[in-house]
XYZ file of C-alpha atoms in Angstrom:
671
model
C 19.266 -17.578 27.737
C 20.543 -18.065 24.790
C 24.021 -16.135 24.086
C 23.130 -15.510 19.832
C 19.744 -15.956 17.779
C 19.603 -15.755 14.011
C 16.148 -14.719 12.605
C 15.240 -16.367 9.803
C 12.967 -13.686 8.203
C 13.641 -10.309 7.186
C 10.958 -6.444 7.358
C 9.395 -5.535 10.625
C 9.306 -8.804 12.118
C 12.830 -9.576 11.943
C 13.980 -5.518 13.212
C 10.402 -6.398 15.805
C 12.774 -9.452 16.765
C 16.195 -8.394 16.889
C 14.779 -4.881 19.553
C 13.686 -8.196 21.659
C 16.291 -9.455 21.790
C 19.137 -6.425 22.003
C 17.085 -5.679 25.284
C 17.311 -8.761 26.881
C 21.391 -8.678 25.754
C 21.011 -11.227 23.577
C 22.995 -10.677 19.708
C 21.513 -11.665 16.717
C 22.194 -12.867 13.052
C 19.882 -11.594 10.173
C 20.422 -13.436 6.498
C 19.401 -11.296 3.489
C 18.417 -11.780 -0.156
C 20.525 -10.047 -3.062
C 17.044 -7.516 -2.484
C 17.539 -6.969 0.616
C 21.568 -6.189 1.117
C 20.799 -2.241 2.454
C 17.680 -4.064 4.450
C 16.675 -1.979 7.970
C 16.980 -5.822 9.454
C 20.044 -6.234 7.971
C 21.842 -2.649 9.401
C 20.584 -3.617 12.538
C 21.632 -6.787 13.761
C 24.474 -7.788 15.401
C 25.904 -9.801 12.275
C 24.085 -10.817 8.995
C 24.390 -13.839 6.259
C 24.040 -13.557 2.884
C 21.449 -17.252 1.079
C 20.627 -15.799 -2.310
C 19.084 -14.632 -4.360
C 15.569 -12.585 -3.938
C 12.604 -15.060 -4.797
C 11.954 -16.566 -1.395
C 11.762 -20.181 -3.060
C 16.155 -19.285 -3.621
C 16.635 -17.658 0.163
C 14.321 -17.476 2.457
C 12.451 -20.812 2.032
C 15.841 -22.415 1.644
C 16.056 -24.184 4.851
C 20.136 -26.145 4.123
C 21.112 -22.140 3.862
C 19.352 -20.401 7.040
C 20.577 -23.641 9.078
C 24.538 -23.493 7.642
C 24.225 -19.657 8.202
C 23.323 -20.671 11.819
C 26.327 -23.244 12.677
C 28.649 -20.988 10.875
C 27.960 -17.943 12.781
C 27.434 -19.625 16.358
C 23.476 -19.236 16.958
C 22.049 -21.339 19.460
C 18.307 -20.642 18.015
C 16.636 -19.403 15.473
C 13.192 -17.765 15.634
C 10.878 -17.936 12.231
C 9.306 -15.137 12.950
C 6.186 -15.540 10.418
C 5.670 -16.822 7.285
C 7.970 -18.549 5.650
C 9.198 -21.380 7.408
C 7.779 -20.378 10.829
C 4.802 -23.549 10.406
C 7.296 -26.071 8.311
C 7.408 -29.198 10.234
C 10.832 -30.182 8.302
C 12.351 -27.440 9.364
C 11.912 -27.173 12.973
C 13.066 -31.059 12.079
C 15.831 -30.062 10.861
C 16.778 -27.106 13.406
C 16.845 -30.004 15.817
C 19.319 -32.540 13.992
C 21.064 -29.761 14.124
C 21.568 -29.265 18.440
C 19.445 -25.289 17.579
C 16.605 -24.965 19.766
C 14.090 -23.329 17.193
C 11.815 -20.667 18.337
C 8.317 -22.188 18.234
C 6.549 -25.277 19.454
C 7.809 -28.760 18.185
C 7.178 -30.284 15.334
C 4.839 -32.455 15.474
C 2.201 -29.378 16.665
C 3.031 -28.112 13.167
C 2.245 -31.083 11.508
C -1.340 -31.986 13.591
C -2.712 -28.229 13.376
C -0.989 -27.844 9.118
C -3.728 -29.700 7.486
C -6.905 -28.468 8.469
C -8.954 -31.968 8.305
C -6.555 -33.219 10.719
C -7.202 -30.016 12.892
C -10.715 -30.659 12.792
C -10.605 -34.386 14.309
C -8.329 -32.971 16.636
C -10.378 -29.703 18.003
C -13.644 -32.403 18.009
C -12.147 -35.239 20.648
C -11.422 -32.375 22.553
C -14.359 -31.176 22.329
C -13.888 -27.862 20.903
C -17.024 -25.915 18.874
C -16.803 -26.439 14.721
C -17.859 -25.071 11.991
C -20.177 -27.697 9.747
C -17.702 -29.748 6.904
C -16.991 -31.858 4.864
C -13.085 -32.088 6.244
C -11.741 -36.033 5.370
C -9.112 -37.358 2.798
C -11.504 -38.407 -0.035
C -10.656 -35.143 -2.842
C -12.992 -37.080 -5.279
C -15.027 -34.266 -7.154
C -18.185 -35.915 -6.442
C -18.244 -36.605 -2.884
C -16.821 -32.433 -2.509
C -19.603 -31.174 -4.604
C -22.382 -33.987 -2.486
C -21.627 -32.473 0.895
C -21.637 -28.886 -1.145
C -25.111 -29.764 -2.302
C -26.294 -31.411 1.189
C -25.070 -28.044 3.208
C -26.130 -26.072 1.255
C -25.317 -23.054 -0.095
C -23.191 -20.054 0.222
C -19.782 -22.085 1.422
C -16.720 -22.105 1.568
C -13.733 -23.900 0.404
C -10.220 -23.449 2.095
C -7.132 -25.398 1.603
C -6.233 -27.513 3.329
C -2.790 -26.639 3.841
C -3.588 -23.030 3.509
C -2.883 -20.170 5.019
C -3.381 -15.899 5.277
C -6.250 -16.308 2.532
C -4.557 -18.270 -0.148
C -6.382 -21.976 -1.982
C -9.885 -20.166 -0.594
C -12.694 -19.279 -1.790
C -16.892 -18.789 -0.929
C -18.998 -20.176 -3.733
C -22.789 -19.051 -2.768
C -24.321 -21.366 -5.467
C -24.385 -24.830 -7.051
C -22.907 -23.524 -10.884
C -20.320 -22.284 -9.704
C -18.847 -24.682 -7.307
C -16.746 -26.614 -10.091
C -14.995 -23.007 -10.852
C -14.323 -22.236 -8.020
C -13.010 -25.135 -6.690
C -10.209 -25.363 -9.789
C -9.302 -22.067 -8.768
C -8.454 -22.276 -4.888
C -6.906 -25.882 -6.317
C -4.638 -24.014 -8.449
C -3.726 -20.984 -6.078
C -3.510 -23.580 -3.398
C -1.006 -25.924 -5.612
C 1.163 -23.021 -5.924
C 1.269 -21.466 -3.160
C 1.119 -25.069 -0.917
C 2.196 -27.249 -3.154
C -0.706 -29.205 -2.125
C -4.267 -29.290 -3.548
C -6.809 -31.072 -1.174
C -9.511 -29.047 -0.002
C -11.959 -28.896 2.757
C -16.026 -28.049 2.607
C -17.672 -25.847 4.819
C -20.456 -24.166 5.973
C -19.962 -19.673 4.975
C -21.355 -18.068 8.452
C -23.102 -14.933 6.487
C -22.130 -12.845 9.616
C -19.877 -14.537 11.651
C -16.530 -12.530 13.603
C -13.221 -13.169 13.923
C -12.384 -13.743 16.487
C -8.239 -14.966 17.583
C -7.175 -16.018 20.922
C -3.807 -15.254 21.954
C -2.367 -18.806 23.850
C 1.402 -19.673 25.253
C 2.097 -22.508 26.434
C 5.820 -24.085 28.076
C 7.807 -27.369 28.339
C 6.078 -27.426 31.984
C 2.503 -28.071 30.955
C 0.600 -24.388 31.470
C -1.101 -23.041 29.295
C -2.204 -19.132 29.303
C -5.097 -17.348 26.545
C -3.937 -13.068 26.713
C -6.660 -12.561 25.431
C -8.669 -11.399 22.241
C -8.219 -10.033 18.990
C -11.360 -9.004 16.595
C -9.832 -9.588 12.947
C -13.502 -9.090 10.694
C -12.111 -6.286 8.680
C -10.573 -8.151 5.877
C -10.005 -7.628 2.428
C -9.701 -11.680 -0.085
C -9.215 -13.069 3.707
C -6.005 -10.755 4.993
C -6.769 -9.214 7.836
C -7.006 -5.211 7.505
C -7.082 -3.651 11.437
C -6.885 -5.248 13.930
C -7.926 -4.471 17.563
C -8.199 -6.264 21.197
C -10.347 -6.822 22.713
C -12.879 -7.221 20.959
C -15.707 -4.788 21.553
C -18.706 -6.249 22.680
C -17.544 -9.115 24.427
C -18.695 -10.597 28.008
C -16.971 -11.830 30.602
C -17.856 -15.438 30.175
C -18.042 -15.685 26.766
C -13.866 -14.284 26.975
C -13.385 -17.057 29.533
C -15.126 -19.523 27.358
C -13.336 -18.883 24.230
C -10.962 -18.836 25.877
C -10.405 -22.006 27.993
C -11.441 -23.642 24.703
C -8.414 -22.045 22.780
C -5.709 -23.330 26.250
C -7.854 -26.750 25.164
C -7.017 -26.860 21.331
C -3.169 -25.977 22.771
C -2.674 -28.670 25.005
C -4.488 -31.337 22.557
C -1.644 -31.272 21.032
C 0.951 -30.732 23.415
C 1.925 -27.034 22.428
C 4.893 -25.204 23.233
C 5.927 -21.444 22.667
C 3.290 -19.086 21.080
C -0.083 -19.657 19.076
C -3.198 -18.616 17.924
C -6.735 -20.013 18.057
C -8.432 -18.796 15.484
C -12.562 -18.656 15.941
C -15.834 -17.812 13.678
C -17.722 -15.732 16.718
C -21.754 -15.641 15.345
C -24.207 -13.806 15.740
C -26.125 -15.351 18.876
C -22.251 -15.562 20.459
C -22.363 -19.360 19.007
C -18.200 -19.633 18.196
C -16.206 -22.765 16.059
C -12.625 -23.292 15.990
C -11.602 -21.914 12.356
C -7.909 -22.312 12.502
C -4.314 -22.761 14.785
C -1.477 -20.862 13.646
C 1.060 -22.492 15.292
C 2.994 -18.941 15.156
C 3.383 -15.433 16.521
C 1.279 -13.553 14.744
C 0.911 -10.123 12.890
C -1.318 -8.597 14.649
C 1.077 -9.331 18.387
C 1.416 -6.054 19.111
C -2.633 -5.148 19.708
C -2.330 -8.115 22.842
C 1.070 -6.678 23.941
C -0.202 -2.924 24.763
C -3.672 -3.954 26.951
C -1.863 -7.183 28.576
C 1.829 -4.637 28.745
C 3.543 -7.801 28.202
C 7.061 -8.693 25.082
C 5.085 -11.406 23.512
C 8.742 -12.434 21.770
C 10.429 -12.390 24.914
C 8.030 -14.783 26.182
C 8.898 -17.196 23.012
C 11.986 -17.029 23.949
C 11.888 -17.300 27.750
C 9.290 -20.866 27.195
C 12.755 -21.682 24.242
C 14.838 -22.165 26.949
C 12.959 -24.787 28.902
C 12.120 -21.923 31.929
C 8.190 -21.461 33.307
C 5.673 -18.756 31.742
C 6.430 -15.831 32.763
C 2.538 -15.139 33.830
C -0.026 -17.390 35.494
C -3.661 -17.125 33.730
C -4.949 -15.043 37.193
C -2.100 -12.493 37.054
C -2.990 -11.782 33.490
C -5.236 -8.813 32.934
C -6.785 -6.738 30.071
C -5.791 -2.396 30.252
C -7.289 -0.334 27.616
C -7.385 -0.584 23.355
C -5.538 -1.338 21.017
C -5.634 -1.149 17.277
C -3.255 -2.176 14.646
C -3.595 -0.830 10.899
C -1.781 -2.446 8.241
C 0.084 0.342 5.255
C 0.414 -1.321 2.325
C 1.951 -0.749 -0.960
C -1.696 -1.334 -2.618
C -4.445 0.616 -4.607
C -8.243 -0.209 -2.942
C -9.032 1.219 -6.146
C -7.680 -1.413 -7.833
C -8.770 -4.404 -6.149
C -6.258 -4.066 -3.570
C -3.662 -5.149 -6.235
C 0.470 -4.870 -4.723
C 2.240 -1.628 -6.185
C 5.929 -1.567 -6.770
C 8.302 1.303 -6.187
C 10.900 3.617 -4.027
C 9.888 5.248 -1.080
C 10.994 8.689 -2.146
C 9.557 10.414 0.984
C 8.441 8.249 4.373
C 8.045 9.635 8.392
C 6.038 8.154 10.128
C 4.034 9.444 13.355
C 6.518 9.867 16.455
C 6.361 6.810 18.476
C 5.384 7.362 21.940
C 3.455 5.660 24.796
C 0.477 5.260 23.197
C 1.767 5.123 19.227
C 4.055 2.242 18.154
C 5.388 1.618 14.418
C 6.854 -1.746 13.543
C 8.651 -1.446 10.256
C 11.028 -2.414 7.798
C 11.959 0.028 5.787
C 13.536 3.690 5.906
C 12.739 6.329 3.851
C 14.383 5.588 -0.353
C 13.726 1.732 0.165
C 12.307 0.477 -2.769
C 9.299 -2.369 -2.222
C 9.775 -5.021 -4.700
C 7.300 -7.954 -6.589
C 9.790 -10.550 -4.114
C 7.684 -10.754 -0.323
C 5.040 -8.770 1.360
C 4.181 -5.515 0.639
C 3.442 -4.263 3.572
C 4.909 -1.059 5.422
C 4.761 -0.385 8.220
C 1.685 -1.605 11.288
C 0.591 1.511 12.008
C -0.318 0.097 16.971
C -1.860 2.611 18.780
C -3.842 2.074 22.231
C -5.906 4.802 24.711
C -8.131 3.878 27.823
C -10.688 2.871 25.224
C -12.174 2.491 22.179
C -13.447 5.500 21.613
C -10.153 7.297 22.466
C -7.730 4.613 20.849
C -9.905 4.666 17.509
C -9.155 8.465 17.309
C -5.636 8.088 17.772
C -5.523 5.831 15.293
C -7.422 8.003 12.926
C -5.093 11.167 13.741
C -1.543 8.764 13.527
C -2.831 8.202 10.367
C -3.710 11.137 9.190
C -0.004 12.409 10.648
C 0.690 9.358 8.267
C 3.447 10.679 5.346
C 4.490 8.616 2.291
C 5.459 9.413 -2.038
C 6.763 7.652 -4.076
C 4.503 4.670 -4.686
C 0.379 3.934 -4.239
C -0.765 2.738 -0.517
C -4.116 1.532 1.692
C -3.468 4.822 4.223
C -6.152 7.281 3.072
C -8.501 4.325 2.767
C -7.209 3.025 6.005
C -8.445 6.548 7.273
C -11.745 6.498 5.694
C -12.528 3.269 7.353
C -11.498 4.549 10.708
C -13.867 6.804 10.576
C -16.934 4.931 9.453
C -19.455 5.561 11.572
C -19.890 1.488 10.673
C -16.587 1.026 12.019
C -17.038 3.218 15.264
C -20.013 1.923 16.551
C -18.748 -1.369 16.275
C -20.430 -3.419 13.007
C -18.478 -5.742 12.621
C -18.299 -9.011 10.004
C -15.795 -10.392 7.761
C -18.129 -8.649 5.205
C -17.207 -5.063 6.829
C -15.093 -4.397 3.582
C -18.470 -5.392 0.946
C -21.531 -4.257 3.429
C -20.096 -0.490 3.816
C -18.353 0.223 0.734
C -20.012 3.647 -0.210
C -19.231 4.238 3.310
C -15.089 3.559 2.259
C -14.524 3.742 -1.000
C -15.683 7.413 -0.926
C -13.876 11.123 -2.254
C -11.090 11.515 0.131
C -12.728 13.988 2.837
C -9.872 16.517 2.218
C -10.615 19.686 0.320
C -9.038 19.633 -3.304
C -10.673 23.258 -4.264
C -9.409 24.084 -0.186
C -6.028 22.881 -0.923
C -5.212 23.732 -4.770
C -3.766 27.158 -3.757
C -1.911 26.022 -1.644
C -0.047 23.756 -4.688
C -0.456 26.485 -6.173
C 1.213 28.646 -3.919
C 3.665 25.710 -3.902
C 4.596 26.126 -7.370
C 5.372 29.507 -7.373
C 7.071 29.546 -4.595
C 9.636 27.130 -5.866
C 10.172 28.452 -9.297
C 11.107 31.592 -7.893
C 14.074 29.579 -5.569
C 14.488 27.875 -8.888
C 15.566 30.633 -10.022
C 16.963 32.954 -7.338
C 19.304 29.764 -7.491
C 20.457 29.256 -11.248
C 23.996 30.435 -12.627
C 22.244 33.022 -14.942
C 24.874 35.963 -15.369
C 22.445 39.327 -14.721
C 19.586 37.749 -12.053
C 18.546 41.086 -12.839
C 17.781 40.492 -15.845
C 13.961 40.838 -17.178
C 14.598 37.475 -18.510
C 16.222 35.454 -16.001
C 12.585 36.549 -14.141
C 10.116 34.026 -14.112
C 7.431 36.597 -12.659
C 5.342 36.870 -15.183
C 6.025 40.204 -15.387
C 4.535 42.328 -18.927
C 5.247 45.407 -20.086
C 2.341 47.634 -19.265
C -0.152 43.814 -18.538
C -0.398 43.327 -15.010
C 1.765 40.020 -13.647
C -0.572 36.546 -14.821
C 0.417 33.194 -14.263
C -1.059 30.935 -16.562
C -1.488 27.182 -16.610
C -3.284 24.035 -14.392
C -2.828 21.277 -11.718
C -3.814 17.728 -12.219
C -5.924 16.176 -9.246
C -6.878 12.245 -9.973
C -6.861 13.444 -13.796
C -9.279 16.256 -13.569
C -7.139 19.716 -14.645
C -7.729 22.759 -12.364
C -6.946 25.825 -14.237
C -5.370 28.186 -11.971
C -4.708 31.263 -13.295
C -3.013 33.332 -11.035
C -1.970 36.947 -10.979
C 0.875 38.582 -8.696
C 1.763 42.366 -7.038
C 2.975 43.746 -4.893
C 7.363 43.473 -4.111
C 9.923 41.553 -1.484
C 7.925 40.598 1.436
C 5.056 41.873 0.172
C 4.234 40.142 -2.507
C 0.796 37.467 -2.930
C -1.146 35.991 -5.189
C -4.510 36.421 -6.366
C -5.178 32.638 -7.911
C -8.175 31.355 -9.089
C -10.057 28.162 -8.820
C -13.130 27.369 -9.446
C -14.542 30.987 -10.233
C -13.443 32.233 -6.589
C -10.441 34.145 -6.098
C -8.428 33.842 -2.695
C -5.248 35.939 -1.788
C -2.175 34.116 -0.740
C 1.455 34.563 -0.141
C 3.567 32.012 2.049
C 7.186 30.720 2.267
C 9.159 27.858 1.342
C 11.619 26.393 2.988
C 13.006 23.300 1.829
C 9.861 21.036 2.158
C 8.099 22.983 4.180
C 5.249 25.345 3.182
C 3.660 28.554 5.775
C 0.867 29.700 3.634
C -1.951 32.577 4.324
C -5.071 32.006 2.583
C -7.362 35.024 2.683
C -6.407 35.015 5.697
C -6.110 31.558 6.851
C -2.339 30.680 8.107
C -1.696 26.980 6.549
C 1.602 24.750 7.241
C 2.499 21.659 4.595
C 4.652 19.301 4.177
C 5.794 19.275 -0.032
C 7.571 16.794 -1.051
C 8.941 16.154 -5.663
C 9.257 13.831 -6.741
C 9.846 13.357 -10.742
C 7.448 15.824 -12.456
C 4.677 14.412 -9.331
C 4.103 16.672 -5.752
C 2.235 15.751 -2.524
C 1.166 18.110 -0.124
C 1.052 16.843 2.879
C -2.242 18.582 5.665
C -3.786 17.858 8.857
C -6.639 16.347 6.839
C -4.625 13.768 4.295
C -2.454 13.958 0.878
C -2.890 15.990 -1.839
C -0.920 14.578 -5.166
C -1.284 16.591 -8.023
C 1.301 17.396 -10.965
C 1.458 20.506 -13.802
C -0.315 19.465 -16.324
C 2.487 20.218 -19.656
C 1.218 21.770 -22.872
C -0.350 19.643 -25.495
C 1.827 20.162 -28.617
C -1.108 18.132 -30.261
C 1.153 15.257 -31.999
C -0.063 11.869 -29.765
C -1.144 9.350 -31.183
C -4.376 8.986 -30.426
C -4.121 5.188 -31.792
C -2.021 3.660 -30.979
C -2.712 0.294 -31.042
C -1.833 -0.048 -27.444
C -2.513 -3.634 -25.855
C -5.997 -3.494 -22.704
C -4.324 -6.544 -21.639
C -0.715 -5.258 -19.652
C 0.256 -6.028 -16.252
C -1.776 -4.844 -13.320
C 1.522 -5.286 -11.285
C 5.407 -6.205 -11.302
C 4.882 -10.030 -11.288
C 5.778 -14.000 -12.254
C 3.850 -15.002 -14.138
C 1.842 -18.494 -13.861
C 0.651 -19.748 -16.102
C -0.664 -18.707 -20.234
C -4.434 -20.453 -20.540
C -4.275 -19.479 -24.522
C -2.420 -19.573 -27.171
C -2.051 -17.364 -30.751
C -4.754 -17.766 -32.625
C -7.285 -19.565 -29.803
C -10.925 -17.592 -30.141
C -11.791 -16.859 -26.605
C -14.896 -15.663 -25.130
C -16.052 -13.331 -22.285
C -14.544 -13.593 -19.358
C -12.741 -16.641 -20.290
C -8.871 -15.932 -18.261
C -6.139 -15.954 -20.021
C -3.291 -15.097 -18.040
C -2.542 -16.006 -13.882
C -0.302 -13.872 -12.856
C 1.977 -13.418 -9.005
C 2.968 -11.052 -7.606
C 4.038 -10.401 -3.280
C 1.591 -13.931 -2.396
C -0.914 -12.558 -4.285
C -2.426 -14.526 -7.937
C -4.716 -11.857 -10.595
C -5.957 -13.114 -13.208
C -6.301 -11.954 -16.540
C -9.904 -12.690 -18.413
C -10.694 -11.200 -21.483
C -13.554 -7.929 -21.749
C -15.021 -9.172 -24.949
C -15.989 -12.666 -26.623
C -13.102 -12.088 -29.451
C -9.044 -13.990 -30.601
C -5.919 -13.822 -28.899
C -3.586 -12.271 -31.510
C 0.251 -12.562 -30.061
C 1.510 -13.474 -26.754
C 4.549 -11.692 -25.659
C 4.750 -14.248 -22.397
C 5.203 -17.269 -21.087
C 5.042 -19.146 -17.828
C 8.162 -17.770 -15.349
C 9.116 -14.393 -17.220
C 9.273 -11.810 -14.887
C 7.057 -8.323 -16.262
C 6.781 -4.664 -15.145
C 3.436 -3.780 -14.411
C 2.107 -1.935 -17.465
C 4.002 -3.941 -19.775
C 1.665 -5.321 -21.913
C 0.639 -9.396 -22.045
C -0.816 -10.096 -25.208
C -1.834 -8.575 -28.802
C -5.996 -9.117 -28.338
C -8.605 -7.832 -31.685
C -12.489 -8.117 -30.032
C -14.692 -10.217 -31.971
C -17.508 -7.974 -34.172
C -20.461 -7.362 -33.364
C -23.055 -9.769 -33.973
C -20.637 -12.498 -34.653
C -19.066 -15.178 -32.544
């Protein structure tokens, strides 16, 4: 086995590889950019090498710097993780030229599967079923459109060199084809430097089922069963599970054997994933093969009891596969939920900021958290906004799903927007519980998922109010006032010959709630009469640090409350309540500041400015294209009008919320 390996990646996958390497007695080298100087993977590794500036194009994607770091530290092999250089054939060849073992497949296998059109031809020869479509090299627009017209709509446009949902567009009718093709080609060129496309028949209710395969250098190949990854947004996976529900043993064996045939057809070595579309009639079609470890590999590890990173290292070291096919079996059920810094209510736009408070659920035999961040870390616009992968296991799907819901409710993050509540809503909605899955799941069941939080806002407002009262009292007691018994130091609302009243309001989800509160009693008997939405409750409690113990009308509850700036988060057993204290209105706000409606939806880079100052535009016309965290967002005109001024240009880095351009709508009745 290797004495030392370098991990050519960052974040949770780098940490994941380091854990297995340490268990195997293998020393590790991390690489890091300017943005990752204090990152978790850097502190976990035995040593670390700086490789460049924050943008991945200047650090993690610079092959020569990775190789130089490996040679400098005496590493014998390089684990690429996933993303970045993991499926870069030139990088794999560069490793070989420098006598470094690439812990992945041969470059020839990466090349074979790197082109979706070439992969289809190989799969056809290997008798792996294919989705009907055009996979040729001729990229003439008329030919592509004619192929789509002949297949019949809907069709799916896919970048030949694509992955992760990039360069992919659904086309539902003939008039949409040209714009969808232009958008897909532009995104593909930006992401992969290749805008060649293929056209496939779009299946309207398929499941996304993928098989984990492993091959060694001695001709052996196995499949470690399947994962259902049907639940997706923007063609990227949200919750994965293994094994796939409603899968017969016969179908599993047929698809698994087809996956191994696909791998052997390209003389594959190491870990790979063969992805299929499984239709409602149990017909299945090859979609693509990922020549690397997948993000969702932990669910396979849970149900098989195998460490796939260890398998990768042993295969790369020339050892035979640890187990044969008949020695592998499925035990129980596992789910993985991807915790992202993103806003599900705003088209899943990535979010940036500081992880002011971060407490994951406790790990045990049933719960695993793979992460690359700790409390206080920044989620920057330079990399994928994944915070962690929450993975759970139990003996049945029903029990595993219950564990997932519980673990999501226990996950505490504040300081930026996350998708935790969305994941909880998804995992607990009836269609998901019933395993009614297909790749259109989120859109189909939008009302069941994008509903108001199950958290009882009115029920928890008294706790929020009680926290603010107790916090203010603590702050007063710790103040440096010369006479703590002076009435001028009191914050209890005392008034001569009047009840002690506290007047104020709390803002939740943009809605303001008046919470007039009467204080009575003293010392340990102090209580509060809080009026909430025409209902009065009696509250009392204690605050120790950020731990609130409250008694509301005799109901004892506990919660964690985190304060950052002027905002607060109340973590309860049913979810998180974000609130702030309403500020007095002094009447000096500018009601018509003239601020542009065209603001950056996220921190990121301007990819392209499609208009100039003075241009007249039509409703829906694309104006500016931005990119952040591997996602592109197009700013469009909400109405016909004129672009007055531009505040950005291509390649500019802009902050979320900053103005991009000034725009004047056309007067009604004019064009």
